[in-house]
């Protein structure tokens, strides 16, 4: 399941709901992205996440479907927030449930790597120097690229 | 054709979305971008470095040679930075 929302989410409730009633689940892996108060040397007062409504949802659904093709997942959840967020606030939740830990860990990492390079979100950071759009990192592209299957499973190479 | 601009593309062009009618010879993403560059200083600035630009046609990532037509929704944005 994917959700794109302005509001915060209840981590405990979301994780509990993910595997509730499904006793085939042996493990749940979770990643939570949080707003830092530093960008390089600059102190960040807040950030605003902009996104492309419609395309955001369809890209997240596609990334989730890709993970389910690659790993035996019992359930998965991506929640990504948009709007103005202050340091310490949660940005994103990615959770994967599987019979065994390896699939849950790997799929969770894959989902985070791919959403960072494919889902249409942009961060605008506010500091004392003014507002600045965050630039994409080469290291994020490299992290995403290591998941490319030799058979080239589901393509979206234009995103790199 | 509907054009959408995100992040600093929106700041530099000064608009979030617009309806445009490109000349008939504009048939691909690359040709559309070249035409947009001629529409004024804000566009020329925003589209100065095409390597810093990503394009989606009807909400799918597109390459320079992909076709664009009158009914399409075309979005221009920098590389994404979510997560």
PDB file of C-alpha atoms in Angstrom:
ATOM      1  CA  UNK A   1       0.000   0.000   0.000  1.00  0.00           C
ATOM      2  CA  UNK A   2       1.190   3.530  -0.668  1.00  0.00           C
ATOM      3  CA  UNK A   3       0.042   6.855   0.767  1.00  0.00           C
ATOM      4  CA  UNK A   4       1.087  10.422  -0.023  1.00  0.00           C
ATOM      5  CA  UNK A   5      -0.055  12.839   2.651  1.00  0.00           C
ATOM      6  CA  UNK A   6       0.630  16.099   4.437  1.00  0.00           C
ATOM      7  CA  UNK A   7      -0.096  14.737   7.909  1.00  0.00           C
ATOM      8  CA  UNK A   8       2.252  12.823  10.176  1.00  0.00           C
ATOM      9  CA  UNK A   9       1.696   9.117  10.751  1.00  0.00           C
ATOM     10  CA  UNK A  10       1.666   6.842  13.810  1.00  0.00           C
ATOM     11  CA  UNK A  11       4.649   4.536  13.336  1.00  0.00           C
ATOM     12  CA  UNK A  12       3.518   1.942  15.861  1.00  0.00           C
ATOM     13  CA  UNK A  13      -0.014   1.724  14.522  1.00  0.00           C
ATOM     14  CA  UNK A  14       1.145   1.499  10.906  1.00  0.00           C
ATOM     15  CA  UNK A  15       3.626  -1.305  11.629  1.00  0.00           C
ATOM     16  CA  UNK A  16       1.108  -3.225  13.726  1.00  0.00           C
ATOM     17  CA  UNK A  17      -1.530  -2.956  10.975  1.00  0.00           C
ATOM     18  CA  UNK A  18       0.903  -4.201   8.339  1.00  0.00           C
ATOM     19  CA  UNK A  19       1.101  -7.731   9.688  1.00  0.00           C
ATOM     20  CA  UNK A  20      -2.116  -7.863  11.734  1.00  0.00           C
ATOM     21  CA  UNK A  21      -3.884 -11.197  11.248  1.00  0.00           C
ATOM     22  CA  UNK A  22      -1.211 -12.554   8.894  1.00  0.00           C
ATOM     23  CA  UNK A  23       0.722 -15.269  10.718  1.00  0.00           C
ATOM     24  CA  UNK A  24       2.839 -16.033   7.662  1.00  0.00           C
ATOM     25  CA  UNK A  25       4.811 -12.891   8.554  1.00  0.00           C
ATOM     26  CA  UNK A  26       8.047 -13.733  10.358  1.00  0.00           C
ATOM     27  CA  UNK A  27       9.655 -10.293  10.274  1.00  0.00           C
ATOM     28  CA  UNK A  28       8.985  -6.653   9.508  1.00  0.00           C
ATOM     29  CA  UNK A  29      11.733  -4.255   8.372  1.00  0.00           C
ATOM     30  CA  UNK A  30      11.156  -0.517   8.732  1.00  0.00           C
ATOM     31  CA  UNK A  31      12.890   2.628   7.482  1.00  0.00           C
ATOM     32  CA  UNK A  32      11.859   6.053   8.753  1.00  0.00           C
ATOM     33  CA  UNK A  33      13.293   9.174   7.104  1.00  0.00           C
ATOM     34  CA  UNK A  34      13.516  12.248   9.345  1.00  0.00           C
ATOM     35  CA  UNK A  35      14.338  15.930   8.655  1.00  0.00           C
ATOM     36  CA  UNK A  36      17.919  16.740   9.755  1.00  0.00           C
ATOM     37  CA  UNK A  37      18.880  20.144  11.133  1.00  0.00           C
ATOM     38  CA  UNK A  38      22.072  20.376   9.060  1.00  0.00           C
ATOM     39  CA  UNK A  39      22.722  20.475   5.309  1.00  0.00           C
ATOM     40  CA  UNK A  40      26.485  20.477   4.975  1.00  0.00           C
ATOM     41  CA  UNK A  41      27.504  23.343   7.270  1.00  0.00           C
ATOM     42  CA  UNK A  42      24.200  25.256   7.065  1.00  0.00           C
ATOM     43  CA  UNK A  43      21.633  24.980   9.844  1.00  0.00           C
ATOM     44  CA  UNK A  44      18.229  24.101   8.442  1.00  0.00           C
ATOM     45  CA  UNK A  45      15.161  25.816   9.874  1.00  0.00           C
ATOM     46  CA  UNK A  46      12.682  23.758   7.893  1.00  0.00           C
ATOM     47  CA  UNK A  47      12.158  22.099   4.551  1.00  0.00           C
ATOM     48  CA  UNK A  48       9.263  22.036   2.134  1.00  0.00           C
ATOM     49  CA  UNK A  49       8.599  18.921   0.097  1.00  0.00           C
ATOM     50  CA  UNK A  50       6.954  19.513  -3.251  1.00  0.00           C
ATOM     51  CA  UNK A  51       5.639  16.664  -5.377  1.00  0.00           C
ATOM     52  CA  UNK A  52       3.841  15.873  -8.625  1.00  0.00           C
ATOM     53  CA  UNK A  53       0.362  14.670  -7.626  1.00  0.00           C
ATOM     54  CA  UNK A  54      -0.684  11.717  -9.744  1.00  0.00           C
ATOM     55  CA  UNK A  55       2.763  10.764 -10.976  1.00  0.00           C
ATOM     56  CA  UNK A  56       4.009  10.435  -7.396  1.00  0.00           C
ATOM     57  CA  UNK A  57       1.361   7.855  -6.562  1.00  0.00           C
ATOM     58  CA  UNK A  58       1.824   5.908  -9.791  1.00  0.00           C
ATOM     59  CA  UNK A  59       5.624   5.796  -9.398  1.00  0.00           C
ATOM     60  CA  UNK A  60       5.378   4.636  -5.770  1.00  0.00           C
ATOM     61  CA  UNK A  61       2.878   1.932  -6.781  1.00  0.00           C
ATOM     62  CA  UNK A  62       5.191   0.775  -9.537  1.00  0.00           C
ATOM     63  CA  UNK A  63       8.217   0.671  -7.229  1.00  0.00           C
ATOM     64  CA  UNK A  64       6.217  -1.307  -4.682  1.00  0.00           C
ATOM     65  CA  UNK A  65       5.052  -3.748  -7.384  1.00  0.00           C
ATOM     66  CA  UNK A  66       8.684  -4.194  -8.442  1.00  0.00           C
ATOM     67  CA  UNK A  67       9.670  -5.078  -4.872  1.00  0.00           C
ATOM     68  CA  UNK A  68       6.851  -7.629  -4.698  1.00  0.00           C
ATOM     69  CA  UNK A  69       8.077  -9.186  -7.954  1.00  0.00           C
ATOM     70  CA  UNK A  70      11.592  -9.516  -6.600  1.00  0.00           C
ATOM     71  CA  UNK A  71      11.026 -10.614  -2.996  1.00  0.00           C
ATOM     72  CA  UNK A  72       8.416 -12.851  -1.323  1.00  0.00           C
ATOM     73  CA  UNK A  73       6.672 -10.082   0.621  1.00  0.00           C
ATOM     74  CA  UNK A  74       3.552 -10.670   2.684  1.00  0.00           C
ATOM     75  CA  UNK A  75       2.865  -6.923   2.900  1.00  0.00           C
ATOM     76  CA  UNK A  76       4.493  -3.563   2.291  1.00  0.00           C
ATOM     77  CA  UNK A  77       3.779   0.069   3.041  1.00  0.00           C
ATOM     78  CA  UNK A  78       5.179   3.366   1.780  1.00  0.00           C
ATOM     79  CA  UNK A  79       3.992   6.616   3.356  1.00  0.00           C
ATOM     80  CA  UNK A  80       5.602   9.804   2.032  1.00  0.00           C
ATOM     81  CA  UNK A  81       4.748  13.254   3.353  1.00  0.00           C
ATOM     82  CA  UNK A  82       4.782  16.581   1.524  1.00  0.00           C
ATOM     83  CA  UNK A  83       4.505  20.215   2.634  1.00  0.00           C
ATOM     84  CA  UNK A  84       6.564  22.113   5.223  1.00  0.00           C
ATOM     85  CA  UNK A  85       8.435  19.993   7.769  1.00  0.00           C
ATOM     86  CA  UNK A  86      10.734  21.008  10.612  1.00  0.00           C
ATOM     87  CA  UNK A  87      13.855  19.206  11.908  1.00  0.00           C
ATOM     88  CA  UNK A  88      12.907  16.046  13.776  1.00  0.00           C
ATOM     89  CA  UNK A  89       9.708  15.539  11.809  1.00  0.00           C
ATOM     90  CA  UNK A  90       9.179  12.288   9.900  1.00  0.00           C
ATOM     91  CA  UNK A  91       9.265  12.463   6.094  1.00  0.00           C
ATOM     92  CA  UNK A  92       8.840   8.884   4.948  1.00  0.00           C
ATOM     93  CA  UNK A  93       7.987   5.423   6.252  1.00  0.00           C
ATOM     94  CA  UNK A  94       8.882   2.279   4.340  1.00  0.00           C
ATOM     95  CA  UNK A  95       7.935  -1.069   5.874  1.00  0.00           C
ATOM     96  CA  UNK A  96       8.152  -4.581   4.460  1.00  0.00           C
ATOM     97  CA  UNK A  97       6.841  -7.829   5.946  1.00  0.00           C
ATOM     98  CA  UNK A  98       7.999 -11.268   4.909  1.00  0.00           C
ATOM     99  CA  UNK A  99       8.350 -14.805   6.240  1.00  0.00           C
ATOM    100  CA  UNK A 100      12.093 -14.281   6.686  1.00  0.00           C
ATOM    101  CA  UNK A 101      14.285 -11.318   7.565  1.00  0.00           C
ATOM    102  CA  UNK A 102      16.501 -11.270   4.491  1.00  0.00           C
ATOM    103  CA  UNK A 103      13.649 -10.528   2.091  1.00  0.00           C
ATOM    104  CA  UNK A 104      12.229  -7.896   4.438  1.00  0.00           C
ATOM    105  CA  UNK A 105      15.590  -6.120   4.889  1.00  0.00           C
ATOM    106  CA  UNK A 106      16.516  -6.207   1.201  1.00  0.00           C
ATOM    107  CA  UNK A 107      13.117  -5.130  -0.070  1.00  0.00           C
ATOM    108  CA  UNK A 108      12.992  -2.247   2.412  1.00  0.00           C
ATOM    109  CA  UNK A 109      16.407  -0.984   1.306  1.00  0.00           C
ATOM    110  CA  UNK A 110      15.461  -1.388  -2.352  1.00  0.00           C
ATOM    111  CA  UNK A 111      12.243   0.598  -1.878  1.00  0.00           C
ATOM    112  CA  UNK A 112      14.076   3.473  -0.170  1.00  0.00           C
ATOM    113  CA  UNK A 113      16.831   3.559  -2.808  1.00  0.00           C
ATOM    114  CA  UNK A 114      14.411   3.528  -5.708  1.00  0.00           C
ATOM    115  CA  UNK A 115      11.908   6.003  -4.311  1.00  0.00           C
ATOM    116  CA  UNK A 116      14.731   8.489  -3.654  1.00  0.00           C
ATOM    117  CA  UNK A 117      15.717   8.458  -7.322  1.00  0.00           C
ATOM    118  CA  UNK A 118      12.377   7.860  -9.076  1.00  0.00           C
ATOM    119  CA  UNK A 119       9.459   9.311  -7.100  1.00  0.00           C
ATOM    120  CA  UNK A 120       8.870  12.970  -8.095  1.00  0.00           C
ATOM    121  CA  UNK A 121       9.547  14.804  -4.826  1.00  0.00           C
ATOM    122  CA  UNK A 122      11.767  17.859  -4.383  1.00  0.00           C
ATOM    123  CA  UNK A 123      13.116  19.353  -1.154  1.00  0.00           C
ATOM    124  CA  UNK A 124      13.403  23.090  -0.582  1.00  0.00           C
ATOM    125  CA  UNK A 125      15.610  23.805   2.457  1.00  0.00           C
ATOM    126  CA  UNK A 126      15.276  26.983   4.497  1.00  0.00           C
ATOM    127  CA  UNK A 127      18.352  28.333   6.274  1.00  0.00           C
ATOM    128  CA  UNK A 128      19.631  31.733   7.417  1.00  0.00           C
ATOM    129  CA  UNK A 129      21.060  32.168   3.888  1.00  0.00           C
ATOM    130  CA  UNK A 130      17.594  31.767   2.342  1.00  0.00           C
ATOM    131  CA  UNK A 131      15.705  28.952   0.611  1.00  0.00           C
ATOM    132  CA  UNK A 132      17.580  26.504  -1.593  1.00  0.00           C
ATOM    133  CA  UNK A 133      16.442  23.524  -3.668  1.00  0.00           C
ATOM    134  CA  UNK A 134      18.327  20.400  -2.650  1.00  0.00           C
ATOM    135  CA  UNK A 135      20.434  18.910  -5.449  1.00  0.00           C
ATOM    136  CA  UNK A 136      20.266  15.231  -6.278  1.00  0.00           C
ATOM    137  CA  UNK A 137      23.248  13.196  -5.046  1.00  0.00           C
ATOM    138  CA  UNK A 138      25.336  10.957  -7.260  1.00  0.00           C
ATOM    139  CA  UNK A 139      25.578   8.528  -4.319  1.00  0.00           C
ATOM    140  CA  UNK A 140      21.778   8.127  -4.389  1.00  0.00           C
ATOM    141  CA  UNK A 141      21.911   7.212  -8.092  1.00  0.00           C
ATOM    142  CA  UNK A 142      24.656   4.698  -7.348  1.00  0.00           C
ATOM    143  CA  UNK A 143      22.641   3.200  -4.491  1.00  0.00           C
ATOM    144  CA  UNK A 144      19.618   2.828  -6.780  1.00  0.00           C
ATOM    145  CA  UNK A 145      21.646   1.444  -9.684  1.00  0.00           C
ATOM    146  CA  UNK A 146      22.980  -1.539  -7.727  1.00  0.00           C
ATOM    147  CA  UNK A 147      19.464  -3.008  -7.736  1.00  0.00           C
ATOM    148  CA  UNK A 148      19.220  -3.104 -11.519  1.00  0.00           C
ATOM    149  CA  UNK A 149      18.665  -6.709 -12.484  1.00  0.00           C
ATOM    150  CA  UNK A 150      20.734  -8.024 -15.422  1.00  0.00           C
ATOM    151  CA  UNK A 151      17.456  -8.891 -17.145  1.00  0.00           C
ATOM    152  CA  UNK A 152      16.379  -5.285 -16.653  1.00  0.00           C
ATOM    153  CA  UNK A 153      13.125  -6.200 -14.928  1.00  0.00           C
ATOM    154  CA  UNK A 154      10.895  -3.151 -14.931  1.00  0.00           C
ATOM    155  CA  UNK A 155      12.485  -0.217 -16.686  1.00  0.00           C
ATOM    156  CA  UNK A 156      12.597   3.422 -15.748  1.00  0.00           C
ATOM    157  CA  UNK A 157      16.162   4.219 -16.685  1.00  0.00           C
ATOM    158  CA  UNK A 158      15.194   7.711 -17.804  1.00  0.00           C
ATOM    159  CA  UNK A 159      15.030   8.553 -14.111  1.00  0.00           C
ATOM    160  CA  UNK A 160      18.757   8.130 -13.608  1.00  0.00           C
TER     161      UNK A 160
ATOM    162  CA  UNK B   1      -0.596  20.732 -24.568  1.00  0.00           C
ATOM    163  CA  UNK B   2      -0.402  21.183 -20.813  1.00  0.00           C
ATOM    164  CA  UNK B   3       2.996  22.036 -19.317  1.00  0.00           C
ATOM    165  CA  UNK B   4       3.832  21.645 -15.620  1.00  0.00           C
ATOM    166  CA  UNK B   5       6.917  23.036 -13.885  1.00  0.00           C
ATOM    167  CA  UNK B   6       8.265  21.864 -10.523  1.00  0.00           C
ATOM    168  CA  UNK B   7      10.937  22.992  -8.020  1.00  0.00           C
ATOM    169  CA  UNK B   8      13.383  25.558  -9.486  1.00  0.00           C
ATOM    170  CA  UNK B   9      11.872  25.146 -12.955  1.00  0.00           C
ATOM    171  CA  UNK B  10       8.769  26.755 -11.496  1.00  0.00           C
ATOM    172  CA  UNK B  11      10.785  29.504  -9.774  1.00  0.00           C
ATOM    173  CA  UNK B  12      12.752  30.391 -12.909  1.00  0.00           C
ATOM    174  CA  UNK B  13       9.855  30.341 -15.380  1.00  0.00           C
ATOM    175  CA  UNK B  14       7.586  32.016 -12.831  1.00  0.00           C
ATOM    176  CA  UNK B  15       4.704  29.633 -13.573  1.00  0.00           C
ATOM    177  CA  UNK B  16       3.444  26.314 -12.226  1.00  0.00           C
ATOM    178  CA  UNK B  17       1.425  25.288 -15.279  1.00  0.00           C
ATOM    179  CA  UNK B  18       0.279  26.602 -18.634  1.00  0.00           C
ATOM    180  CA  UNK B  19      -1.480  25.559 -21.828  1.00  0.00           C
ATOM    181  CA  UNK B  20       0.682  25.956 -24.928  1.00  0.00           C
ATOM    182  CA  UNK B  21       0.318  25.341 -28.660  1.00  0.00           C
ATOM    183  CA  UNK B  22       3.794  24.679 -30.037  1.00  0.00           C
ATOM    184  CA  UNK B  23       4.404  25.049 -33.786  1.00  0.00           C
ATOM    185  CA  UNK B  24       3.520  21.922 -35.802  1.00  0.00           C
ATOM    186  CA  UNK B  25       7.172  20.946 -36.357  1.00  0.00           C
ATOM    187  CA  UNK B  26       7.556  20.278 -32.616  1.00  0.00           C
ATOM    188  CA  UNK B  27       7.082  16.493 -32.438  1.00  0.00           C
ATOM    189  CA  UNK B  28       9.531  15.269 -29.762  1.00  0.00           C
ATOM    190  CA  UNK B  29      10.587  16.121 -26.203  1.00  0.00           C
ATOM    191  CA  UNK B  30      13.900  17.551 -27.479  1.00  0.00           C
ATOM    192  CA  UNK B  31      12.100  19.757 -30.018  1.00  0.00           C
ATOM    193  CA  UNK B  32       9.665  20.952 -27.370  1.00  0.00           C
ATOM    194  CA  UNK B  33      12.520  21.950 -25.037  1.00  0.00           C
ATOM    195  CA  UNK B  34      14.309  23.777 -27.871  1.00  0.00           C
ATOM    196  CA  UNK B  35      11.120  25.697 -28.657  1.00  0.00           C
ATOM    197  CA  UNK B  36      10.521  26.547 -24.986  1.00  0.00           C
ATOM    198  CA  UNK B  37      14.042  28.012 -24.739  1.00  0.00           C
ATOM    199  CA  UNK B  38      13.018  30.668 -27.280  1.00  0.00           C
ATOM    200  CA  UNK B  39       9.979  31.878 -25.343  1.00  0.00           C
ATOM    201  CA  UNK B  40      11.723  34.454 -23.144  1.00  0.00           C
ATOM    202  CA  UNK B  41      14.547  35.058 -20.675  1.00  0.00           C
ATOM    203  CA  UNK B  42      12.890  33.091 -17.839  1.00  0.00           C
ATOM    204  CA  UNK B  43      12.542  30.026 -20.080  1.00  0.00           C
ATOM    205  CA  UNK B  44      16.046  30.426 -21.500  1.00  0.00           C
ATOM    206  CA  UNK B  45      17.429  30.544 -17.951  1.00  0.00           C
ATOM    207  CA  UNK B  46      15.355  27.613 -16.676  1.00  0.00           C
ATOM    208  CA  UNK B  47      16.229  25.473 -19.712  1.00  0.00           C
ATOM    209  CA  UNK B  48      19.870  26.552 -20.063  1.00  0.00           C
ATOM    210  CA  UNK B  49      21.261  23.204 -18.875  1.00  0.00           C
ATOM    211  CA  UNK B  50      19.191  20.365 -20.303  1.00  0.00           C
ATOM    212  CA  UNK B  51      21.329  17.786 -18.474  1.00  0.00           C
ATOM    213  CA  UNK B  52      19.884  19.159 -15.206  1.00  0.00           C
ATOM    214  CA  UNK B  53      16.349  18.566 -16.466  1.00  0.00           C
ATOM    215  CA  UNK B  54      13.978  15.619 -16.282  1.00  0.00           C
ATOM    216  CA  UNK B  55      10.850  15.362 -18.417  1.00  0.00           C
ATOM    217  CA  UNK B  56       7.692  13.320 -17.909  1.00  0.00           C
ATOM    218  CA  UNK B  57       5.070  12.897 -20.643  1.00  0.00           C
ATOM    219  CA  UNK B  58       1.670  11.887 -19.282  1.00  0.00           C
ATOM    220  CA  UNK B  59       3.341  11.144 -15.933  1.00  0.00           C
ATOM    221  CA  UNK B  60       5.934   8.736 -17.397  1.00  0.00           C
ATOM    222  CA  UNK B  61       9.644   9.568 -17.554  1.00  0.00           C
ATOM    223  CA  UNK B  62      10.494  10.491 -21.157  1.00  0.00           C
ATOM    224  CA  UNK B  63      13.653  10.588 -23.258  1.00  0.00           C
ATOM    225  CA  UNK B  64      14.626  13.373 -25.727  1.00  0.00           C
ATOM    226  CA  UNK B  65      13.410  11.408 -28.754  1.00  0.00           C
ATOM    227  CA  UNK B  66      10.011  10.481 -27.314  1.00  0.00           C
ATOM    228  CA  UNK B  67       6.969  11.953 -29.116  1.00  0.00           C
ATOM    229  CA  UNK B  68       4.834  14.776 -27.704  1.00  0.00           C
ATOM    230  CA  UNK B  69       1.459  15.897 -29.021  1.00  0.00           C
ATOM    231  CA  UNK B  70      -1.338  18.371 -28.443  1.00  0.00           C
ATOM    232  CA  UNK B  71      -3.265  16.376 -25.825  1.00  0.00           C
ATOM    233  CA  UNK B  72      -0.225  15.529 -23.696  1.00  0.00           C
ATOM    234  CA  UNK B  73       0.644  16.606 -20.168  1.00  0.00           C
ATOM    235  CA  UNK B  74       4.373  17.388 -20.117  1.00  0.00           C
ATOM    236  CA  UNK B  75       6.161  18.030 -16.818  1.00  0.00           C
ATOM    237  CA  UNK B  76       9.619  19.605 -16.476  1.00  0.00           C
ATOM    238  CA  UNK B  77      11.579  19.198 -13.252  1.00  0.00           C
ATOM    239  CA  UNK B  78      15.069  18.724 -11.788  1.00  0.00           C
ATOM    240  CA  UNK B  79      16.359  15.314 -10.637  1.00  0.00           C
ATOM    241  CA  UNK B  80      14.177  14.175  -7.732  1.00  0.00           C
ATOM    242  CA  UNK B  81      15.246  14.513  -4.079  1.00  0.00           C
ATOM    243  CA  UNK B  82      12.567  12.791  -2.001  1.00  0.00           C
ATOM    244  CA  UNK B  83      12.900  10.161   0.699  1.00  0.00           C
TER     245      UNK B  83
END
